[in-house]
Coordinates of C-alpha atoms in Angstrom, one line a residue:
M1059 CA -6.9 -20.6 7.1
S1060 CA -3.4 -20.2 8.6
D1061 CA -0.5 -19.3 6.8
A1062 CA 1.0 -22.7 6.6
A1063 CA -2.8 -22.9 4.5
D1064 CA -2.9 -24.8 1.6
Y1065 CA -3.3 -22.3 -1.2
A1066 CA -3.5 -24.4 -3.9
A1067 CA -7.2 -24.9 -2.5
A1068 CA -8.4 -20.8 -2.6
R1069 CA -11.3 -20.2 -4.7
G1070 CA -10.4 -16.3 -5.5
W1071 CA -10.2 -16.0 -9.0
P1072 CA -6.5 -14.0 -8.4
F1073 CA -5.7 -17.8 -7.4
E1074 CA -7.5 -19.3 -10.3
E1075 CA -5.3 -17.2 -12.7
A1076 CA -2.2 -17.4 -10.5
R1077 CA -2.5 -21.0 -11.4
K1078 CA -2.5 -21.2 -14.7
V1079 CA 0.2 -18.7 -14.6
A1080 CA 2.0 -21.1 -12.3
A1081 CA 1.2 -24.0 -15.0
R1082 CA 2.9 -22.3 -17.8
V1083 CA 6.0 -20.8 -15.9
Q1084 CA 6.5 -24.6 -15.3
A1085 CA 6.0 -26.0 -18.7
G1086 CA 8.6 -23.3 -19.7
G1087 CA 11.1 -24.2 -17.2
K1088 CA 11.2 -20.7 -15.9
G1089 CA 12.3 -19.9 -12.5
A1090 CA 10.0 -16.7 -12.1
A1091 CA 7.2 -14.9 -14.1
L1092 CA 6.7 -12.2 -15.6
F1093 CA 3.5 -9.6 -15.7
E1094 CA 2.9 -6.7 -17.2
T1095 CA 0.2 -3.9 -17.6
G1096 CA 0.4 -1.1 -20.6
Y1097 CA -0.2 1.9 -20.4
G1098 CA -0.6 5.0 -23.5
P1099 CA 0.9 8.2 -21.8
S1100 CA -1.1 10.9 -24.1
G1101 CA -3.7 10.8 -21.1
L1102 CA -3.5 10.8 -17.3
P1103 CA -3.8 8.0 -15.0
H1104 CA -7.5 7.5 -14.4
I1105 CA -9.4 4.5 -12.6
G1106 CA -8.8 2.2 -14.8
T1107 CA -5.4 2.1 -14.6
F1108 CA -6.0 1.3 -10.8
G1109 CA -8.0 -1.3 -11.6
E1110 CA -5.6 -3.2 -14.2
V1111 CA -2.3 -2.4 -11.9
A1112 CA -4.4 -3.5 -8.7
R1113 CA -6.1 -6.7 -10.3
T1114 CA -2.4 -7.6 -11.8
T1115 CA -1.0 -7.3 -8.3
W1116 CA -3.6 -9.7 -6.6
V1117 CA -2.6 -11.9 -9.1
R1118 CA 0.9 -11.7 -9.0
N1119 CA 0.8 -12.0 -5.1
A1120 CA -1.5 -15.6 -5.4
F1121 CA 0.9 -16.6 -7.6
T1122 CA 3.7 -16.1 -5.3
R1123 CA 1.8 -18.1 -2.6
L1124 CA 1.2 -20.7 -4.7
T1125 CA 4.7 -21.2 -5.9
G1126 CA 7.0 -19.6 -4.0
L1127 CA 9.1 -18.4 -7.0
P1128 CA 10.0 -14.9 -7.8
S1129 CA 8.2 -12.2 -10.3
R1130 CA 8.1 -8.9 -11.7
L1131 CA 5.4 -6.3 -12.9
V1132 CA 6.4 -4.1 -15.7
A1133 CA 4.3 -1.1 -16.1
F1134 CA 4.8 -0.4 -19.5
S1135 CA 4.2 3.1 -21.4
D1136 CA 4.0 3.2 -25.1
D1137 CA 5.4 6.8 -25.0
M1138 CA 7.0 6.0 -28.3
D1139 CA 3.3 6.2 -29.7
G1140 CA 2.8 9.4 -32.2
L1141 CA 0.5 12.0 -30.5
R1142 CA -2.9 12.0 -32.5
K1143 CA -4.7 14.9 -31.1
V1144 CA -4.1 17.1 -28.5
P1145 CA -5.8 16.9 -25.3
D1146 CA -8.3 18.8 -23.9
N1147 CA -7.0 19.5 -20.6
V1148 CA -3.6 20.7 -21.2
P1149 CA -1.7 24.0 -21.5
N1150 CA -0.2 25.2 -24.4
R1151 CA -2.6 23.4 -26.8
E1152 CA -1.1 25.3 -30.1
M1153 CA 2.3 24.2 -28.7
L1154 CA 1.0 20.9 -29.1
A1155 CA -0.9 20.8 -32.4
T1156 CA 2.8 21.5 -34.2
H1157 CA 4.0 18.3 -33.2
L1158 CA 1.4 16.1 -34.2
G1159 CA 2.3 12.5 -35.2
K1160 CA 5.9 12.8 -33.5
P1161 CA 6.4 10.3 -30.2
V1162 CA 5.0 12.0 -27.0
T1163 CA 8.9 11.8 -25.4
A1164 CA 9.9 14.0 -28.3
I1165 CA 7.3 16.8 -27.6
P1166 CA 8.2 19.2 -25.4
D1167 CA 6.4 19.2 -22.6
P1168 CA 3.4 21.8 -22.5
F1169 CA 3.3 21.9 -18.4
G1170 CA 6.8 22.9 -18.8
T1171 CA 8.0 20.6 -15.9
H1172 CA 9.7 17.7 -18.0
E1173 CA 12.0 17.2 -20.7
S1174 CA 8.7 16.1 -22.9
F1175 CA 5.4 15.7 -22.7
G1176 CA 5.6 12.1 -22.2
H1177 CA 8.1 12.2 -19.6
H1178 CA 5.1 14.8 -17.5
N1179 CA 3.1 12.3 -18.0
N1180 CA 5.3 9.3 -16.9
A1181 CA 6.0 11.1 -14.1
R1182 CA 2.2 11.3 -13.4
L1183 CA 1.9 7.3 -13.8
R1184 CA 4.4 6.8 -11.3
A1185 CA 3.1 8.9 -8.5
F1186 CA -0.3 7.7 -9.4
L1187 CA 1.0 4.1 -9.0
D1188 CA 3.1 5.0 -5.9
Q1189 CA 0.3 6.5 -4.3
F1190 CA -1.0 3.2 -3.7
G1191 CA 1.8 1.6 -2.7
F1192 CA 2.3 -0.6 -6.4
D1193 CA 5.4 -2.8 -6.5
Y1194 CA 6.0 -2.6 -10.1
E1195 CA 9.2 -1.6 -12.5
F1196 CA 8.8 1.5 -14.7
A1197 CA 9.2 0.9 -18.6
S1198 CA 9.7 3.3 -21.3
S1199 CA 8.8 2.4 -25.0
S1200 CA 11.1 4.7 -26.2
D1201 CA 14.0 3.9 -23.8
Y1202 CA 13.7 -0.1 -25.0
Y1203 CA 13.4 1.1 -28.4
R1204 CA 16.2 3.4 -28.4
S1205 CA 18.3 1.1 -26.4
G1206 CA 18.2 -1.6 -28.1
R1207 CA 16.3 -3.8 -25.8
F1208 CA 13.8 -4.5 -28.8
D1209 CA 16.6 -4.8 -31.8
A1210 CA 16.4 -8.7 -31.6
A1211 CA 12.8 -8.9 -32.0
L1212 CA 12.8 -6.3 -34.8
I1213 CA 15.4 -7.8 -36.7
R1214 CA 13.3 -11.1 -36.4
M1215 CA 9.8 -9.1 -37.5
A1216 CA 11.9 -8.3 -40.8
E1217 CA 12.5 -11.2 -41.4
R1218 CA 9.3 -12.5 -41.0
H1219 CA 7.8 -9.3 -42.4
E1220 CA 5.3 -11.1 -44.8
E1221 CA 3.7 -13.4 -42.5
V1222 CA 3.0 -10.6 -39.5
K1223 CA 1.4 -8.8 -42.8
A1224 CA -0.9 -11.8 -44.0
V1225 CA -2.3 -11.9 -40.1
I1226 CA -2.9 -8.2 -40.0
L1227 CA -4.2 -7.5 -43.6
P1228 CA -7.8 -9.5 -43.4
T1229 CA -8.7 -7.5 -40.5
L1230 CA -8.5 -4.4 -43.0
G1231 CA -10.4 -2.1 -45.3
P1232 CA -8.7 -2.1 -48.8
D1233 CA -7.3 1.3 -48.5
R1234 CA -5.5 0.3 -45.1
R1235 CA -4.7 -3.2 -46.5
A1236 CA -2.6 -1.1 -49.5
T1237 CA -0.4 0.9 -47.3
Y1238 CA -0.4 -1.5 -44.2
S1239 CA 3.1 -2.5 -42.5
P1240 CA 4.3 -3.8 -39.3
F1241 CA 6.6 -1.2 -39.0
L1242 CA 6.5 2.6 -38.4
P1243 CA 9.8 4.4 -39.3
I1244 CA 10.6 7.7 -37.9
H1245 CA 11.0 10.4 -40.3
P1246 CA 14.5 11.6 -40.1
K1247 CA 13.5 15.2 -41.1
T1248 CA 10.4 15.5 -39.3
G1249 CA 10.3 13.3 -36.4
V1250 CA 6.8 12.2 -37.6
V1251 CA 6.1 8.5 -36.9
M1252 CA 5.2 7.5 -39.7
Q1253 CA 2.7 5.4 -41.7
V1254 CA 3.7 4.2 -45.2
P1255 CA 4.0 1.2 -47.3
M1256 CA 7.0 -0.2 -47.1
E1257 CA 8.9 -0.8 -50.4
E1258 CA 11.7 -3.6 -49.1
V1259 CA 12.1 -4.6 -46.2
R1260 CA 16.4 -6.0 -45.7
P1261 CA 16.4 -7.3 -42.2
G1262 CA 20.4 -8.7 -43.3
L1263 CA 20.7 -4.9 -44.0
D1264 CA 18.9 -3.8 -40.8
E1265 CA 17.0 -1.4 -43.0
L1266 CA 13.9 -0.4 -44.2
V1267 CA 13.4 1.3 -47.5
W1268 CA 10.3 3.8 -47.6
R1269 CA 8.8 7.1 -49.7
D1270 CA 7.6 10.3 -47.7
P1271 CA 4.3 9.9 -49.2
E1272 CA 4.0 14.4 -49.6
T1273 CA 7.7 15.0 -51.4
G1274 CA 8.2 11.3 -52.9
E1275 CA 11.7 11.3 -51.2
R1276 CA 12.7 7.6 -50.9
F1277 CA 14.6 6.7 -47.4
G1278 CA 16.8 4.2 -46.1
T1279 CA 15.8 3.8 -42.1
R1280 CA 17.6 1.2 -39.9
I1281 CA 15.1 -1.2 -38.3
T1282 CA 16.9 -0.9 -34.7
G1283 CA 18.0 1.3 -32.2
G1284 CA 14.9 3.3 -31.9
H1285 CA 14.7 4.3 -36.0
C1286 CA 11.4 3.0 -36.2
K1287 CA 8.9 1.3 -34.0
A1288 CA 6.3 -1.4 -34.2
Q1289 CA 2.4 -0.7 -35.4
W1290 CA 0.6 -1.1 -31.8
K1291 CA -0.9 -4.6 -32.6
A1292 CA 2.6 -5.7 -33.9
D1293 CA 4.1 -3.8 -30.8
W1294 CA 2.0 -5.8 -28.2
A1295 CA 3.3 -8.7 -30.0
L1296 CA 6.9 -7.6 -30.4
R1297 CA 7.0 -6.9 -26.7
W1298 CA 5.5 -10.2 -25.2
Y1299 CA 8.1 -12.1 -27.5
A1300 CA 11.1 -9.8 -26.6
L1301 CA 10.5 -9.9 -22.7
G1302 CA 8.9 -12.8 -22.5
V1303 CA 5.6 -11.9 -20.8
D1304 CA 3.5 -14.3 -19.0
Y1305 CA 0.3 -12.7 -18.0
E1306 CA -1.3 -9.4 -19.0
M1307 CA -4.9 -8.6 -18.9
S1308 CA -6.8 -6.1 -20.9
G1309 CA -10.6 -4.8 -21.2
K1310 CA -13.2 -6.7 -23.0
D1311 CA -12.6 -3.8 -26.2
L1312 CA -9.4 -5.3 -26.9
I1313 CA -10.7 -8.7 -27.1
D1314 CA -9.7 -8.8 -31.2
S1315 CA -6.7 -7.0 -30.5
V1316 CA -5.2 -9.9 -28.1
K1317 CA -6.7 -12.5 -31.0
L1318 CA -4.2 -10.8 -33.6
S1319 CA -1.0 -10.0 -31.7
S1320 CA -1.0 -13.4 -30.0
A1321 CA -1.2 -14.3 -33.5
I1322 CA 1.7 -12.1 -34.4
C1323 CA 4.1 -13.6 -31.5
R1324 CA 3.7 -16.9 -32.4
V1325 CA 4.8 -16.2 -36.0
L1326 CA 8.2 -14.5 -34.3
G1327 CA 8.3 -18.2 -32.2
G1328 CA 7.3 -17.1 -29.3
E1329 CA 4.2 -17.9 -27.0
P1330 CA 1.5 -15.1 -25.9
P1331 CA 0.9 -14.4 -22.3
I1332 CA -1.9 -15.8 -20.2
G1333 CA -4.4 -13.4 -20.8
F1334 CA -8.0 -12.2 -18.8
T1335 CA -10.6 -10.0 -20.4
Y1336 CA -12.1 -7.5 -17.8
E1337 CA -15.4 -5.9 -18.3
L1338 CA -16.1 -2.4 -19.3
F1339 CA -17.4 0.4 -16.7
L1340 CA -20.8 1.6 -17.0
D1341 CA -22.3 4.9 -16.0
E1342 CA -25.4 5.5 -14.0
Q1343 CA -27.5 4.6 -17.5
G1344 CA -25.8 1.1 -18.1
T1345 CA -24.2 3.2 -21.1
K1346 CA -20.0 2.7 -21.8
I1347 CA -18.1 5.5 -19.9
S1348 CA -15.9 7.3 -22.1
K1349 CA -13.3 9.8 -20.9
S1350 CA -14.5 12.1 -23.7
K1351 CA -18.0 12.2 -22.8
G1352 CA -16.8 12.4 -18.9
N1353 CA -19.8 10.3 -17.9
G1354 CA -17.8 8.2 -15.8
L1355 CA -16.8 9.0 -12.7
S1356 CA -12.9 9.9 -11.6
I1357 CA -10.8 8.1 -9.2
E1358 CA -10.2 11.7 -7.6
E1359 CA -13.7 11.8 -7.0
W1360 CA -13.9 8.2 -5.5
L1361 CA -11.1 8.9 -3.4
H1362 CA -12.3 12.3 -2.0
Y1363 CA -15.5 10.5 -0.9
A1364 CA -14.2 6.9 0.0
P1365 CA -10.9 5.3 1.3
P1366 CA -8.7 3.6 -1.6
E1367 CA -9.3 0.0 -0.1
S1368 CA -13.3 0.7 -1.0
L1369 CA -12.1 1.3 -4.8
A1370 CA -10.1 -1.9 -4.7
Q1371 CA -13.2 -4.3 -3.3
F1372 CA -14.9 -2.6 -6.1
M1373 CA -12.1 -3.6 -8.7
Y1374 CA -12.2 -7.2 -7.0
N1375 CA -15.6 -7.9 -7.5
Q1376 CA -16.3 -10.0 -10.4
P1377 CA -14.5 -8.1 -13.1
Q1378 CA -15.7 -10.0 -15.5
R1379 CA -18.9 -8.7 -15.8
A1380 CA -19.9 -5.2 -16.7
K1381 CA -20.1 -2.5 -13.6
R1382 CA -22.1 0.6 -13.0
L1383 CA -19.7 3.0 -12.0
F1384 CA -21.5 6.1 -10.1
F1385 CA -21.4 7.8 -6.9
D1386 CA -24.2 5.8 -5.4
V1387 CA -22.2 2.5 -5.9
I1388 CA -19.2 4.0 -3.4
P1389 CA -20.9 3.7 0.1
R1390 CA -21.6 0.1 -1.0
A1391 CA -18.3 -0.7 -1.4
T1392 CA -17.1 0.9 1.1
D1393 CA -19.4 -1.2 3.5
E1394 CA -18.6 -4.3 1.9
Y1395 CA -14.7 -3.9 2.5
V1396 CA -15.2 -2.7 6.0
Q1397 CA -17.2 -6.1 6.5
N1398 CA -14.6 -8.1 4.8
L1399 CA -12.0 -6.5 6.8
D1400 CA -13.7 -7.1 9.8
R1401 CA -14.3 -11.3 8.8
L1402 CA -10.4 -11.1 7.4
R1403 CA -9.3 -10.1 11.5
M1404 CA -11.4 -12.7 12.8
A1405 CA -10.9 -15.6 10.0
P1406 CA -7.8 -15.1 7.4
S1407 CA -9.0 -16.6 4.6
P1408 CA -7.7 -15.8 1.0
D1409 CA -11.2 -16.2 -0.3
N1410 CA -11.9 -13.2 1.5
P1411 CA -11.3 -10.0 -1.1
A1412 CA -9.7 -8.0 1.6
W1413 CA -7.2 -10.6 2.0
H1414 CA -6.1 -9.8 -1.3
I1415 CA -6.6 -6.1 -0.9
H1416 CA -4.3 -6.0 2.2
A1417 CA -1.9 -8.9 0.4
G1418 CA -2.5 -11.3 3.3
P1419 CA -3.5 -11.5 7.0
T1420 CA -4.0 -7.9 8.5
N1421 CA -4.7 -6.8 12.8
D1422 CA -6.4 -3.9 11.3
P1423 CA -9.2 -3.1 13.6
G1424 CA -11.1 -1.9 11.1
S1425 CA -14.4 0.4 12.0
P1426 CA -17.4 -0.8 14.8
V1427 CA -19.9 1.2 12.2
S1428 CA -20.6 0.9 8.7
F1429 CA -19.8 4.1 6.2
T1430 CA -23.8 3.6 5.3
M1431 CA -24.4 4.0 9.2
L1432 CA -21.8 7.4 9.3
L1433 CA -23.9 9.3 6.3
N1434 CA -27.0 8.7 8.2
L1435 CA -25.7 10.1 11.4
A1436 CA -24.2 13.2 8.8
S1437 CA -27.5 13.4 7.5
V1438 CA -29.6 13.6 10.6
I1439 CA -27.3 16.3 12.2
N1440 CA -26.3 18.5 9.0
A1441 CA -22.5 17.5 10.1
D1442 CA -20.4 19.8 8.5
N1443 CA -17.1 18.8 10.3
P1444 CA -15.5 15.4 11.3
E1445 CA -15.7 16.6 15.1
M1446 CA -19.9 16.3 14.9
L1447 CA -19.4 12.7 13.8
W1448 CA -16.8 12.0 16.8
G1449 CA -18.8 13.3 19.5
F1450 CA -21.7 10.7 19.0
L1451 CA -19.6 8.1 18.2
H1452 CA -17.7 8.7 21.4
R1453 CA -20.8 8.1 23.3
Y1454 CA -21.3 5.1 21.3
A1455 CA -18.0 3.8 21.9
P1456 CA -15.9 6.1 24.1
D1457 CA -12.3 3.8 23.3
I1458 CA -12.3 4.2 19.7
T1459 CA -9.8 7.1 18.6
P1460 CA -8.6 8.1 15.5
E1461 CA -5.1 6.9 16.9
S1462 CA -6.5 2.9 17.8
H1463 CA -9.5 3.4 14.9
P1464 CA -7.3 5.2 11.4
L1465 CA -9.7 3.4 9.2
V1466 CA -12.7 5.0 11.1
A1467 CA -11.1 8.4 10.9
R1468 CA -10.9 7.9 7.3
L1469 CA -14.9 6.8 7.3
I1470 CA -15.3 10.4 9.0
E1471 CA -14.2 12.6 7.0
R1472 CA -15.3 11.1 3.8
A1473 CA -18.8 10.7 5.3
V1474 CA -18.9 14.5 5.9
A1475 CA -17.5 15.1 2.0
Y1476 CA -20.2 12.5 0.9
Y1477 CA -23.0 14.0 3.0
R1478 CA -22.1 17.9 2.0
D1479 CA -21.8 17.0 -1.7
R1480 CA -23.9 14.0 -2.5
V1481 CA -26.7 13.6 0.0
A1482 CA -27.6 17.1 1.2
P1483 CA -28.5 18.5 -1.7
E1484 CA -31.2 15.8 -2.5
K1485 CA -32.5 15.2 1.2
R1486 CA -36.3 15.5 1.0
H1487 CA -38.4 14.5 3.9
R1488 CA -41.8 12.9 2.6
A1489 CA -44.7 12.8 5.5
A1490 CA -45.8 10.3 7.3
T1491 CA -48.9 8.3 6.2
P1492 CA -51.3 7.8 9.4
Q1493 CA -50.2 4.1 9.5
E1494 CA -46.5 4.9 9.7
A1495 CA -47.1 7.7 11.7
E1496 CA -48.9 5.0 14.4
A1497 CA -45.9 2.6 13.8
M1498 CA -43.6 5.3 14.4
R1499 CA -45.0 6.7 17.4
A1500 CA -45.2 3.2 18.8
L1501 CA -41.8 2.9 18.3
A1502 CA -41.0 6.2 20.2
A1503 CA -43.2 4.8 23.0
M1504 CA -41.1 1.7 23.4
L1505 CA -37.9 3.5 23.3
R1506 CA -39.0 6.0 26.1
D1507 CA -40.4 3.2 28.1
Q1508 CA -37.0 1.0 28.0
I1509 CA -34.4 4.0 27.8
E1510 CA -32.4 3.4 31.0
E1511 CA -32.5 -0.4 30.5
L1512 CA -31.0 0.3 26.8
E1513 CA -28.3 2.2 27.6
R1514 CA -26.9 -0.1 30.3
M1515 CA -26.2 -2.5 27.4
P1516 CA -23.3 -2.8 25.6
P1517 CA -23.0 -1.4 21.9
D1518 CA -23.8 -4.3 20.2
E1519 CA -26.2 -5.7 22.4
R1520 CA -28.1 -2.3 22.6
A1521 CA -28.1 -2.0 19.1
K1522 CA -29.7 -6.0 18.8
A1523 CA -32.3 -5.0 21.5
I1524 CA -33.5 -1.7 19.6
Q1525 CA -33.6 -3.7 16.4
D1526 CA -36.2 -5.6 17.9
L1527 CA -38.2 -2.7 19.1
V1528 CA -38.2 -1.6 15.4
Y1529 CA -39.7 -5.0 14.1
D1530 CA -42.2 -5.0 17.3
A1531 CA -43.4 -1.6 16.4
G1532 CA -43.6 -2.8 12.5
R1533 CA -45.4 -5.5 13.1
R1534 CA -49.4 -3.9 12.1
E1535 CA -50.6 -3.4 9.0
P1536 CA -50.2 -2.6 6.2
F1537 CA -46.5 -3.6 7.0
L1538 CA -47.0 -7.2 8.3
E1539 CA -45.7 -10.3 6.2
P1540 CA -46.8 -13.7 6.7
A1541 CA -45.2 -15.9 9.4
K1542 CA -42.4 -18.4 8.8
D1543 CA -42.5 -21.7 10.0
G1544 CA -45.4 -20.6 12.4
G1545 CA -43.5 -17.9 13.9
R1546 CA -44.2 -14.2 14.5
P1547 CA -45.3 -12.2 11.6
G1548 CA -42.7 -10.8 9.7
V1549 CA -42.5 -7.2 8.6
S1550 CA -42.0 -5.9 5.1
R1551 CA -39.4 -3.5 3.9
A1552 CA -42.1 -0.2 3.4
W1553 CA -42.3 0.0 7.2
F1554 CA -37.9 0.5 7.2
N1555 CA -38.0 2.9 4.1
A1556 CA -40.6 5.0 5.8
L1557 CA -38.0 5.1 8.7
Y1558 CA -35.4 6.5 6.3
Q1559 CA -37.4 8.5 4.2
V1560 CA -39.9 9.9 6.7
L1561 CA -37.1 10.4 9.3
L1562 CA -34.2 11.0 7.3
G1563 CA -35.3 12.2 3.7
Q1564 CA -33.2 9.5 2.1
P1565 CA -34.3 6.7 0.3
E1566 CA -32.9 3.9 2.4
G1567 CA -30.2 3.0 4.8
P1568 CA -28.6 0.7 7.3
R1569 CA -30.2 -1.4 10.1
F1570 CA -32.4 1.1 11.9
G1571 CA -31.4 -0.2 15.3
G1572 CA -27.5 0.5 14.8
F1573 CA -28.5 3.9 13.6
V1574 CA -30.7 4.5 16.9
A1575 CA -27.9 3.0 18.9
L1576 CA -25.2 5.8 17.4
Y1577 CA -27.3 8.4 17.1
G1578 CA -28.6 8.2 20.8
I1579 CA -32.3 6.6 22.3
A1580 CA -33.3 9.9 23.4
G1581 CA -32.5 12.1 20.1
T1582 CA -33.9 9.8 17.9
I1583 CA -37.4 10.0 19.8
G1584 CA -36.8 13.9 19.5
L1585 CA -36.4 13.3 15.9
I1586 CA -39.5 10.9 15.2
E1587 CA -41.8 13.7 17.5
T1588 CA -40.3 16.6 15.1
A1589 CA -41.2 14.8 11.9
L1590 CA -44.8 13.8 12.7
A1591 CA -45.0 17.3 13.8
R1592 CA -44.1 18.8 10.3
D1593 CA -47.5 17.3 9.0
P1594 CA -50.5 18.5 11.5
A1595 CA -52.1 15.1 9.8
T1596 CA -49.9 13.0 11.7
A1597 CA -49.5 14.9 14.6

């Protein structure tokens, strides 16, 4: 599909979402769209933060292609929220404990680098988003409340105080129902964000009247100017209404909150944004990932073992289905990205996930070898530095350099790290069965007989020819499968599993012919002979 393509025919889910935004903007007579993502600054940015901003960015880019209209992405930090508990991963925890309940932008920075704890975490968020090159505008809840950006919306909420309460109260237990108010005044003496019932709400006087439950002292607090904030579901609705947000994603765990906030937004007189519910991540056992349990995979860990585009590929795939997020998914996501990048270079279609990852067509040369192939090579040679892999790659494809193929350089560096940390400790060779050993000796003989002819071939042809020999060697019992359409018998997966388990000490791998072409034919013959010699029964 060319640059002049009809993007209206694009099928990817970001375009499906963008069409909804385009219809909303058109119906509202707006000339631009506002996309939003939210962030709770009591903790640090994490892999879910990346996923939400990346996915929203893809929808935004699709909207631009569809309509040609301008748009903005606001990354909103809820930094006026009171600190509910002291995080485990910060210094000066005792100091933080004395400030519980205060807005995080009113609490000293335990790291000592910024004017507040909230400012510190906001800086971490911005650095995190900048690291990936996201185009966004940062927004601080504290700044918006204190500057008056929310004043008109707050007065509107005060005018409709009872209607807003009527949305929320049916969802609360009796104790909370008795004290609930959508307004949280900031205590003028302690600075704590107070969750107390309102004795009076006076929108005409810009005043909330409430009582300190501990001292009994009665206060009159301004509604505007940052002297109060909204309770979080009401706060979400307030933001949508005040800013005119057109699109916001959220996780499956917030479905009920979205419904309530949408209802409140309508009570205020606004129209809630187009929403998109994404599924949550699961660990290897299928249990929901929890930061407190530590059963997830951090973004730092992913980026240590694979490039960020592979994480984007993982996030792109079926966002409305639960995904298992653990180390073993990294090679698969990386290879899927490499394959899509190659397809994108050949045919720049917006139906390709790599099109969204790169915000359009790209001339990136990609990688002629898969990440899994590099991992298997690293496993055979026990690679402890990138130069060892480069030596084999240069024999396979002499023209590839770190400068001409920067993705290859990144894949090699991370393959070494992944092999060292994740593969080497688990590597277990098993002995070949007599039937497997017979097939492997046959493969070694075929390679030895045709080595000169094979090595004269271009790399792609060589890999294909070797793969044919691998099939021929495996066409024997117990690996035979019935022929299809009267052709030659097929070869079962058990033959290929045997090659990787016996020769590499791994449960599976990529196409073996490609591996042999990369590792070297003579080296592979030696690998087979060494593996069979380990077990006298098959030697």
